[in-house]
Coordinates of C-alpha atoms and ligand atoms in Angstrom, one line a residue:
M1 CA 25.6 22.8 11.8
V2 CA 22.2 22.0 12.8
Y3 CA 21.6 18.4 12.0
L4 CA 17.9 17.4 11.9
D5 CA 18.2 14.3 9.9
N6 CA 18.8 11.6 12.4
N7 CA 16.6 9.3 10.8
A8 CA 18.7 9.0 7.8
T9 CA 21.8 8.5 10.3
T10 CA 23.2 9.8 13.4
P11 CA 26.4 11.1 14.3
I12 CA 28.7 8.5 16.1
D13 CA 28.9 9.0 20.0
P14 CA 32.5 10.2 20.7
T15 CA 32.6 7.4 23.6
V16 CA 31.7 4.8 20.9
A17 CA 34.3 6.1 18.5
E18 CA 36.9 6.1 21.3
K19 CA 36.1 2.6 22.2
M20 CA 36.3 1.3 18.6
S21 CA 39.3 3.2 17.9
Q22 CA 41.0 1.6 20.9
F23 CA 39.7 -1.8 20.0
L24 CA 41.2 -1.6 16.5
K25 CA 44.6 -0.5 17.8
E26 CA 44.7 -3.1 20.3
H27 CA 42.9 -6.3 18.9
F28 CA 43.1 -8.0 15.7
G29 CA 42.4 -11.5 16.6
N30 CA 39.9 -13.6 14.6
P31 CA 37.1 -14.5 17.2
S32 CA 37.0 -18.0 15.7
S33 CA 40.6 -18.7 16.6
L34 CA 41.3 -20.5 19.9
Y35 CA 44.5 -18.7 21.4
P36 CA 44.2 -15.9 23.9
I37 CA 44.3 -12.9 21.7
A38 CA 41.3 -14.3 19.7
R39 CA 39.5 -15.5 22.5
E40 CA 39.6 -12.1 24.2
V41 CA 37.9 -10.7 21.1
K42 CA 35.3 -13.3 21.3
E43 CA 34.6 -12.5 24.8
M44 CA 34.2 -8.7 23.9
I45 CA 31.5 -9.7 21.2
T46 CA 29.8 -11.8 23.7
E47 CA 29.6 -8.8 26.1
A48 CA 28.3 -6.6 23.3
R49 CA 25.8 -9.3 22.5
E50 CA 24.7 -9.5 26.1
I51 CA 24.1 -5.7 26.1
V52 CA 22.1 -5.7 23.0
A53 CA 20.0 -8.7 24.3
K54 CA 19.3 -7.3 27.6
A55 CA 18.2 -3.9 26.2
I56 CA 15.3 -5.5 24.3
G57 CA 14.5 -8.1 27.0
A58 CA 16.0 -11.0 25.0
S59 CA 18.7 -13.6 25.8
R60 CA 22.2 -13.7 24.3
T61 CA 21.6 -16.6 22.2
E62 CA 18.7 -14.8 20.6
I63 CA 20.8 -12.2 18.9
V64 CA 22.7 -12.5 15.5
F65 CA 24.8 -9.6 14.4
T66 CA 24.5 -8.6 10.9
G67 CA 25.8 -6.0 8.5
S68 CA 22.9 -3.5 8.5
G69 CA 19.2 -3.0 9.4
T70 CA 18.6 -3.9 5.7
E71 CA 20.4 -7.2 6.1
S72 CA 18.4 -7.8 9.3
D73 CA 15.2 -7.5 7.4
N74 CA 16.1 -9.7 4.5
F75 CA 17.3 -12.2 6.9
A76 CA 14.3 -12.5 8.9
I77 CA 11.8 -12.5 5.8
R78 CA 13.8 -14.6 3.4
G79 CA 15.1 -16.8 6.3
V80 CA 11.6 -17.7 7.6
L81 CA 10.1 -18.3 3.9
D82 CA 13.1 -20.6 3.1
A83 CA 12.3 -22.6 6.4
L84 CA 8.7 -22.9 5.7
P85 CA 8.5 -24.0 2.0
E86 CA 4.9 -25.4 2.5
K87 CA 3.7 -21.9 3.2
N88 CA 3.8 -19.4 0.5
E89 CA 2.2 -16.3 1.7
F90 CA 3.6 -13.0 3.3
I91 CA 2.0 -10.2 4.8
T92 CA 3.4 -6.7 5.3
S93 CA 2.2 -3.1 5.1
T94 CA 2.4 -0.4 2.4
I95 CA 4.6 1.9 4.4
E96 CA 7.5 -0.3 5.3
H97 CA 11.2 0.7 4.5
P98 CA 12.5 -0.4 1.2
A99 CA 14.7 -3.2 2.9
I100 CA 11.1 -4.9 3.5
L101 CA 9.3 -3.8 0.3
Q102 CA 12.1 -4.7 -1.9
T103 CA 12.4 -8.1 -0.3
A104 CA 8.6 -8.5 -0.6
N105 CA 9.1 -7.8 -4.4
Y106 CA 11.7 -10.3 -4.7
L107 CA 9.5 -13.0 -3.0
E108 CA 6.7 -12.0 -5.5
K109 CA 9.0 -12.8 -8.3
K110 CA 9.6 -16.3 -6.8
G111 CA 5.8 -17.0 -6.7
I112 CA 5.1 -16.0 -3.1
K113 CA 1.7 -14.2 -2.7
V114 CA 2.4 -11.0 -0.7
T115 CA -0.4 -8.8 0.9
Y116 CA 0.2 -5.3 1.6
V117 CA -1.9 -4.0 4.6
P118 CA -3.0 -0.3 3.9
V119 CA -2.8 2.5 6.6
D120 CA -5.2 5.1 7.6
K121 CA -4.4 8.9 7.1
F122 CA -2.2 8.8 10.3
G123 CA -0.2 5.9 9.1
T124 CA -1.4 3.3 11.2
V125 CA -2.0 0.0 9.6
D126 CA -5.6 -1.5 9.3
V127 CA -5.6 -4.4 11.9
N128 CA -8.8 -5.7 10.6
F129 CA -7.5 -5.9 7.0
L130 CA -4.5 -7.8 8.3
K131 CA -6.5 -10.3 10.3
N132 CA -8.7 -10.9 7.2
A133 CA -5.5 -11.4 5.1
I134 CA -4.2 -14.3 7.1
T135 CA -4.7 -17.7 5.5
P136 CA -3.5 -21.1 6.4
H137 CA -0.6 -20.6 3.9
T138 CA 0.8 -17.5 5.6
A139 CA 4.3 -18.0 6.8
L140 CA 5.1 -14.7 8.2
I141 CA 3.8 -11.0 9.1
S142 CA 6.2 -8.3 8.9
I143 CA 5.0 -4.7 10.3
M144 CA 7.4 -2.0 11.3
L145 CA 7.5 -0.8 14.9
A146 CA 7.8 2.8 14.0
N147 CA 7.9 4.5 10.6
N148 CA 10.9 6.4 9.4
E149 CA 9.1 9.1 7.5
I150 CA 6.4 10.0 9.7
G151 CA 7.1 8.2 13.1
T152 CA 3.7 6.6 13.4
I153 CA 4.1 3.7 15.9
Q154 CA 2.2 0.5 14.8
P155 CA -0.1 -1.5 17.2
I156 CA 2.5 -4.4 17.3
E157 CA 1.0 -5.9 20.5
E158 CA -2.4 -6.2 18.9
I159 CA -1.0 -7.6 15.8
S160 CA 1.0 -10.2 18.0
Q161 CA -2.0 -11.3 19.6
I162 CA -3.5 -12.1 16.3
A163 CA -0.5 -13.7 15.0
K164 CA -0.3 -16.0 18.1
E165 CA -3.9 -17.1 17.8
K166 CA -3.2 -18.2 14.2
G167 CA 0.4 -19.6 15.0
I168 CA 2.1 -17.2 12.6
L169 CA 5.5 -15.7 13.1
L170 CA 5.8 -11.9 13.4
H171 CA 8.8 -9.8 12.5
T172 CA 9.0 -6.1 13.5
D173 CA 11.5 -3.8 11.9
A174 CA 12.6 -1.6 15.2
V175 CA 15.3 0.3 13.3
Q176 CA 13.7 3.6 13.9
A177 CA 12.0 2.7 17.2
F178 CA 15.0 1.4 19.3
S179 CA 16.3 4.4 21.4
K180 CA 13.4 6.5 20.8
M181 CA 10.8 4.4 22.7
E182 CA 10.8 1.2 24.9
V183 CA 11.5 -1.8 22.8
N184 CA 11.0 -5.2 24.6
V185 CA 10.5 -8.3 22.5
N186 CA 8.4 -9.8 25.2
K187 CA 5.9 -7.1 25.5
L188 CA 5.7 -6.6 21.8
G189 CA 5.2 -10.4 21.4
V190 CA 7.4 -10.6 18.3
D191 CA 9.4 -13.6 17.2
L192 CA 11.9 -11.5 15.1
L193 CA 13.1 -7.8 15.3
S194 CA 15.6 -5.8 13.3
M195 CA 17.9 -3.1 14.6
S196 CA 20.7 -1.0 13.1
A197 CA 23.7 0.7 14.9
H198 CA 24.0 3.8 12.8
K199 CA 20.6 5.1 13.9
I200 CA 21.6 5.0 17.4
N201 CA 24.8 7.1 17.2
G202 CA 26.7 3.8 16.6
P203 CA 28.8 2.8 13.6
K204 CA 27.6 2.2 10.2
G205 CA 27.6 -1.3 8.5
V206 CA 26.4 -3.2 11.7
G207 CA 22.9 -4.4 12.7
A208 CA 21.1 -7.1 14.7
L209 CA 18.3 -9.5 14.4
Y210 CA 16.6 -10.8 17.3
I211 CA 15.3 -14.3 16.7
R212 CA 13.1 -15.8 19.5
K213 CA 14.3 -19.1 20.6
G214 CA 12.8 -22.2 18.7
T215 CA 11.9 -19.9 15.6
N216 CA 12.2 -21.8 12.5
I217 CA 14.5 -19.8 10.2
W218 CA 17.3 -20.4 7.7
P219 CA 20.3 -18.2 7.5
L220 CA 20.7 -15.8 4.7
I221 CA 24.6 -16.2 4.4
Y222 CA 26.2 -19.5 4.4
G223 CA 29.9 -20.3 5.1
G224 CA 31.7 -20.7 8.4
H225 CA 30.4 -21.3 11.9
Q226 CA 30.1 -17.6 13.0
E227 CA 27.1 -16.4 14.8
R228 CA 26.0 -20.1 15.8
E229 CA 26.0 -20.7 12.0
M230 CA 23.1 -18.2 11.5
R231 CA 25.3 -15.7 9.7
A232 CA 28.6 -16.9 8.3
G233 CA 31.6 -14.4 7.6
T234 CA 34.3 -13.2 9.9
E235 CA 32.6 -10.7 12.2
N236 CA 32.6 -6.9 12.0
T237 CA 34.4 -7.0 15.3
A238 CA 34.9 -3.3 15.9
G239 CA 31.4 -2.5 14.4
I240 CA 29.8 -5.1 16.9
I241 CA 31.7 -3.6 19.8
G242 CA 30.7 -0.2 18.7
M243 CA 27.1 -1.3 18.5
G244 CA 27.3 -2.7 22.1
E245 CA 28.8 0.4 23.3
A246 CA 26.0 2.7 21.6
V247 CA 23.2 0.6 23.2
R248 CA 24.9 0.6 26.6
I249 CA 25.0 4.4 26.4
I250 CA 21.3 4.5 25.5
K251 CA 20.3 2.1 28.3
E252 CA 22.5 3.9 31.0
S253 CA 20.6 7.4 30.2
G254 CA 17.2 5.6 30.7
D255 CA 14.6 7.7 29.2
K256 CA 16.3 11.0 30.3
D257 CA 17.5 11.7 26.7
I258 CA 14.3 10.6 25.1
K259 CA 12.4 13.0 27.3
R260 CA 14.7 15.9 26.5
I261 CA 14.6 15.3 22.7
E262 CA 10.8 14.9 22.8
K263 CA 10.7 18.3 24.6
L264 CA 12.7 19.7 21.8
A265 CA 10.8 18.3 19.1
E266 CA 7.4 19.6 20.6
K267 CA 8.8 23.1 20.7
L268 CA 9.6 22.7 17.1
K269 CA 6.4 21.3 16.2
R270 CA 4.5 24.1 18.2
G271 CA 6.8 26.7 16.7
I272 CA 6.2 25.6 13.0
E273 CA 2.4 25.3 13.5
D274 CA 2.1 28.8 15.3
N275 CA 4.4 30.8 12.9
I276 CA 4.1 29.3 9.5
P277 CA 0.7 29.4 7.9
K278 CA -0.6 26.7 5.6
V279 CA 1.3 23.7 6.8
K280 CA -0.1 20.2 7.7
F281 CA 1.4 17.8 10.2
N282 CA 1.7 14.3 8.9
G283 CA 1.5 11.1 11.3
H284 CA -0.2 10.4 14.3
E285 CA -0.6 13.1 16.9
K286 CA 0.0 10.8 19.9
K287 CA 1.2 7.3 18.8
R288 CA 4.4 8.4 17.3
I289 CA 8.0 8.8 17.6
K290 CA 8.1 12.3 18.9
A291 CA 11.5 13.1 17.5
T292 CA 10.2 12.6 13.9
L293 CA 8.1 15.5 12.5
N294 CA 7.0 15.6 9.1
F295 CA 5.3 18.7 7.6
A296 CA 3.6 19.7 4.3
F297 CA 4.3 23.3 3.2
F298 CA 1.5 24.0 1.0
G299 CA 2.6 25.5 -2.4
L300 CA 6.1 24.7 -2.3
E301 CA 8.6 22.2 -3.4
A302 CA 10.5 20.6 -0.5
E303 CA 13.6 20.6 -2.2
A304 CA 13.6 24.3 -2.4
I305 CA 13.0 24.4 1.4
L306 CA 15.9 21.9 1.9
L307 CA 18.3 23.6 0.0
A308 CA 17.4 27.2 1.5
L309 CA 17.8 25.7 5.0
A310 CA 21.2 24.0 4.1
T311 CA 22.4 27.4 3.1
K312 CA 22.0 28.3 6.7
G313 CA 23.9 25.1 7.9
I314 CA 20.5 23.4 8.7
Y315 CA 20.1 19.7 7.5
V316 CA 16.8 18.1 7.0
S317 CA 15.2 15.6 4.6
T318 CA 12.4 15.5 2.0
G319 CA 11.6 12.0 2.9
S320 CA 13.5 8.9 3.5
A321 CA 17.2 9.2 2.3
C322 CA 16.8 5.9 0.2
S323 CA 13.9 7.7 -1.9
E324 CA 15.8 10.9 -2.3
G325 CA 16.6 11.7 -5.9
S326 CA 13.9 9.6 -7.2
E327 CA 11.1 11.0 -9.3
D328 CA 8.3 9.2 -7.3
V329 CA 6.8 10.9 -4.4
S330 CA 7.3 9.0 -1.0
H331 CA 5.3 5.8 -0.9
V332 CA 4.5 6.5 2.7
L333 CA 3.0 9.9 1.9
D334 CA 1.1 8.4 -0.8
A335 CA -0.2 5.6 1.5
I336 CA -1.5 8.2 3.9
G337 CA -3.4 9.7 1.1
L338 CA -1.6 12.9 0.4
K339 CA -2.0 14.4 -3.3
P340 CA 1.4 14.0 -5.1
E341 CA 1.8 18.0 -5.1
V342 CA 1.3 18.0 -1.2
A343 CA 3.6 15.0 -0.9
R344 CA 6.3 16.9 -2.7
S345 CA 6.2 19.7 -0.3
C346 CA 6.8 17.7 2.7
I347 CA 10.0 18.1 5.0
R348 CA 11.1 15.6 7.7
F349 CA 12.8 16.9 10.8
S350 CA 14.3 14.2 12.7
L351 CA 15.9 15.1 16.1
G352 CA 18.7 13.1 17.9
R353 CA 20.8 13.1 21.1
F354 CA 23.0 15.7 20.1
N355 CA 20.4 18.4 19.4
T356 CA 20.0 21.4 21.6
E357 CA 17.6 24.3 22.3
E358 CA 19.9 26.6 20.3
D359 CA 19.5 24.3 17.2
I360 CA 15.6 24.6 17.5
D361 CA 15.6 28.2 18.0
L362 CA 17.8 28.7 14.9
V363 CA 15.4 26.6 12.8
L364 CA 12.3 28.5 14.2
N365 CA 14.2 31.9 13.5
E366 CA 14.9 30.9 9.9
L367 CA 12.3 28.8 8.6
P368 CA 9.2 31.1 8.6
D369 CA 11.1 33.6 6.6
I370 CA 12.5 30.9 4.0
V371 CA 8.8 29.7 3.6
K372 CA 7.4 33.1 3.3
K373 CA 10.0 34.2 0.7
L374 CA 9.8 31.1 -1.4
R375 CA 5.9 31.2 -1.4
E376 CA 6.2 34.7 -2.8
I377 CA 8.2 33.4 -5.8
S378 CA 6.4 30.1 -6.1
A379 CA 3.9 29.5 -8.9
L380 CA 2.2 26.4 -7.2
D381 CA -1.2 26.4 -5.9
I382 CA -1.2 27.1 -2.0
D383 CA -4.7 25.5 -1.4
E384 CA -4.9 23.3 1.7
D385 CA -8.2 21.5 1.1
D386 CA -6.4 18.1 1.3
Ligands
PLP401 N1 14.4 0.0 8.3 C1 14.1 1.2 8.7 C2 12.8 1.6 9.4 C3 15.0 2.2 8.3 O1 14.6 3.6 8.7 C4 16.1 2.1 7.9 C5 17.2 3.0 7.4 O2 16.8 4.0 7.1 C6 16.6 0.6 7.4 C7 15.7 -0.3 7.8 C8 17.8 0.2 6.9 O3 18.7 0.2 7.8 P1 20.4 0.1 7.6 O4 20.6 1.7 7.0 O5 21.1 -0.1 8.6 O6 20.6 -0.7 6.4

């Protein structure tokens, strides 16, 4: 199997799985209880929190564990808007993940004014547009750090300067960025930042929200005293310990893994561009997560390529997993100006820590032939004047 859909999810690191399995066998205490078998679980959670905090330049008390990246995004946005009832405007971009866009949709139904900042053809947000959209009623700006479909990295530092000047809180969805680039909350200048464990070779169903000390935010989930009363509910203890371990492994490897994966991705990119005619690379050439490659294959339906690759044991995606199966074309590809028929021909290859040189060689061996054969039987126009 050649798994090139790491932006959808990643295989769990065996070390993480082992740590979780051992934890589940040996510990069942409720971290809120006071006797030793519970206190030791609490300490292990604290250790995981410390690892996650340190990895992004935060302090331990600024990390709240959640149930997913989606929950972190919901929490950040709804929590800030709840805490600032006198402000009724929210700014985000057109290329965010549905976790943000559907939350924005919910806010609109509640009477909040939402401004969607457009992007250019490379998927970079229009910072001037964003600046002009700010009013005294703006409560929060949320712009993702790296896009899940095309990998474009957003100018968060620049946006942070603008937000600071105007005294507005800034959230970034770093679910796809963390582990693939440096993520430091102070360098970025953000007040809130979302993470998810299953995108970084950790377990599913656990995420984290960084909340800068002093940020005015209300909880999303009410109940017990867990997570300093910011996220009630008995903790997903094994998940949190697994997330801590996944982050520890990433930090331990430094940028060694990042560099290796980037090299493989570059080989794949060049191989596609050199060996397959009539393709178009989507995203920013430089300011992007190198491990994410999105290509249009003119004249083809992406599903046909995906299925043909799957018969060879190669797994890719036609866009974000969340929009798969829906009739609409990807909102990200639409936002960067692709015609619907071109957007429908796009394949995302997303690499991860367990990919090898042989994986890339196999794809480059199979893909040109698959594309050639499909084009021979395709009735679609192959023009690339877009
Ligand atoms: N944000 C981005 C940019 C994502 O890519 C994803 C997952 O695809 C999420 C949020 C949601 O994370 P989770 O699957 O942990 O809910």
